[in-house]
C-alpha cells in the first residue's frame, strides 16, 4: 500500500481512542454495552532484536523471542557514554490476540501511539503498509483480515535507524530518538458508523453566557440511510452542566464525513481553567439510532481564553509573564519508553518543583500522559512538530505537514496547549513549506495561534507569534509585536552538578539575567529556557559522554542550583524558597569563598556562620531591577573565620519565615532512598523513580559523594538502572518497574560507609488484558 493511500484511509483515526486513566501505566478495557470497545494490547508481546522476513508469517515460531510489555525500548543502555548505533537496528514485535465473538460485524482498528521510527505492520500475514514517523500516532484498519473464532497474529517490523526520508532525520540532530514500541497500543472495535474524533471549542469563556462548539467527526462504511442523532453532554465531575441533541441528515457519503457541529449554550458561568485553578470539564458524545447507542466517546476540556498580544501573553484577560523550560521526554537507561506515571511526573516537577508556568515540547509531540498532567496542574504548553534545523525533500516535507495534522488532531482538546509550533526548530526559511504547515494548523484549529522556532530575526514571519532562540546577552529587542523567547543559556554554558561553585553560580545568574531582561519589556511575552533536564545526544554535541548538560536539573531530574532560581519566582503564599547557588565549601571558589548568591522569594536574608551574624542583604535590585524576586548577593569574603556551619534565615516584612542550614564539616553524614510513589499497578509497565542521595546532617546534598550503591530487590519488580549505582554529584536515581504479579517490592540499598536503607512498594493486582 502506498503511504498516500494509507493516509487517506486510516491516517486520522487515532484520536478516536479513549483517554487513559491518569496515573496508570496502561488502560483497563473499556467495554460498553453498545458502541465502541477499547482493548489495550500492551502485554504479551514477543520481541526479537533481529528482523527476519519469515517473522511476518502467522505460523512463525516465536518461542525464542523475549516476552515484553510496552512501552518498550528496543535495547537497554547505560545512562551515558554509549553509542547511538546500539539502538539503530530493525527489530520484530509479535502479538497474538483473540477478539470477542459477540462483536463480530463491527470494524476493527489497531492504534499505535508511538513507535520509533518506521513501522511496517502485518495482520495474519497480510501486509497493511508502512508508517513513517516516530512521534505521531497512527492506525491501521484490520477489519477485512481478522478472525473472529480463532487467534490473530499482529506483527510489527520496527526500523529504528535514522532514516533520511523521515523527520527529524537527514542531517545532524542534537538529541537521540532511541527505538522500539515506546508508547501504548490498543485495539479499537467500533460500529460501521462511528465517532472518528471530537473537537470541543469553548467560546466566550469570560462572559456570563459561554458556549461550546463541539465538532463531531463521523466515519461510516455505509450510507446514512437511517435517522441518527448526536447527543452531546457537558459535565463537571459527575454533574451535567449542559446538553443538546442534533439530528443528522441522511447521506450517501461514505468513510470520513463532514464534521457535524453541535453547540451547547445557556448553561451559565463556568469555572475557568487557569494556572492556579485548572478547572476541567468533560464532553460526552453519543451517536444514537433511536434508543440504541450506536457509538459514544468523550474528551476533557477547559474553559479559558489564551492570546498573545502586543502587551504580552494574556490568560483569561490577565497578562502573565511566561517563565518556563524546554523538555526532552527521554530518560536514562530506557530512552523514551517510560509509562504514564513517569511521564506525568515530569509535569509535576516542572510545575510544582521548578514553578514553571509553561513548557515547550522540544522538539516533537510528547506523551499524551504528560499533556494530561499539564492540563491537571495548570502548566501551559507550546507543542511543536518533529525536527531539528534540517528540511528534507518534498516527500519529507509532506510527512512533516502530516505531522502537523496528526499532532493537532490528537491534542486539540487540551486546555494547556496555547501554541502550535509549525516550523522545524532552527531551520532556515522555506516559504512554500511553512505556508503549508501554518495553513494546515489554522484550518484544523482556528482557536489557537501558531509559531515557528527560529534563531535569526531576519526571518520570514508567517505565523501568529514570533518565537526566537536567542543565546546572546543582552537579548535582541523584540522585532514583532507578539514575541516569545524559546531558548537561552543552554549550550552556551553547560553545567554539571559536580562543577565548582563559580560555574554553578554563574549558570544560575545567567538564567536570572535573561528573565530580568524579559521582565523589562512587556513586548517580551516571556521566556522558555534551555532546558529542564540534561539529555542524551549524538557524539557531535554535548560534553563527550553523549550528554548535553544544559538542564537546570540533571538527567535523573535532580536539581542543579539554577533550578533554585526558577523555584524562587513563585509567590511566597505558594512556597517560601531559599536556594543557594553554591555548595558550602571554603575553597571551591578561586582564592576562597567570597560571594554567596541565593535565590529566594523572601525580602531580606541574614547569614550566620557558627551562629555569628556575618551579613544581612536585600534582593540585588541593582543587578536585577525588573525581577519580582531578585536573587540575593552577599559579599562575605573575610568574614568566615572561624569556619563552620552556614545558616540562612529568610524574612518577609520583618518576620522570620524560613531557615536553611549547611554543614561546614565536609563529611558525608546521611544516606537516603526516596521513591516518588509507594504503590504501583501489576501490569508489567507501571514504574516509579527512586532517588538515592548523600547529604550533610542538615539534608543538603554532598556534591562530591560518588559512592557505588549496591542494590538488592525482592518481590514483583525489576530495577531499571545500574547496579551497583555510582552517585553523581551526591545523588542519582534508578526506577522500579512492576511485574505482572501483585505483591510487595522490597528494595535495599547499601552505602559503603553510611549503611543500608530499605523501602517497600506495594504492587496492586491488575486485571489481565482481554485480547
PDB file of C-alpha atoms in Angstrom, residues 584 644-646 661-671 694-702 754:
ATOM      1  CA  UNK A 584      29.089  25.375  51.192  1.00  0.00           C
ATOM      2  CA  UNK A 644      31.731  26.497  60.458  1.00  0.00           C
ATOM      3  CA  UNK A 645      28.135  25.725  59.602  1.00  0.00           C
ATOM      4  CA  UNK A 646      26.196  28.223  57.493  1.00  0.00           C
ATOM      5  CA  UNK A 661      21.477  25.290  57.233  1.00  0.00           C
ATOM      6  CA  UNK A 662      24.568  23.804  55.591  1.00  0.00           C
ATOM      7  CA  UNK A 663      27.368  21.887  57.225  1.00  0.00           C
ATOM      8  CA  UNK A 664      30.894  23.253  57.237  1.00  0.00           C
ATOM      9  CA  UNK A 665      32.405  19.898  58.212  1.00  0.00           C
ATOM     10  CA  UNK A 666      32.651  18.407  54.709  1.00  0.00           C
ATOM     11  CA  UNK A 667      31.523  14.963  55.876  1.00  0.00           C
ATOM     12  CA  UNK A 668      29.017  12.652  54.227  1.00  0.00           C
ATOM     13  CA  UNK A 669      26.510  12.181  57.038  1.00  0.00           C
ATOM     14  CA  UNK A 670      23.270  10.685  55.733  1.00  0.00           C
ATOM     15  CA  UNK A 671      22.189   8.317  53.005  1.00  0.00           C
ATOM     16  CA  UNK A 694      24.067  11.510  50.291  1.00  0.00           C
ATOM     17  CA  UNK A 695      23.639  14.632  52.409  1.00  0.00           C
ATOM     18  CA  UNK A 696      25.126  16.502  55.325  1.00  0.00           C
ATOM     19  CA  UNK A 697      23.459  16.445  58.726  1.00  0.00           C
ATOM     20  CA  UNK A 698      21.056  19.198  57.603  1.00  0.00           C
ATOM     21  CA  UNK A 699      19.864  17.412  54.448  1.00  0.00           C
ATOM     22  CA  UNK A 700      21.961  19.367  51.917  1.00  0.00           C
ATOM     23  CA  UNK A 701      23.401  17.310  49.048  1.00  0.00           C
ATOM     24  CA  UNK A 702      27.106  16.448  49.341  1.00  0.00           C
ATOM     25  CA  UNK A 754      26.606   5.050  55.684  1.00  0.00           C
TER      26      UNK A 754
END
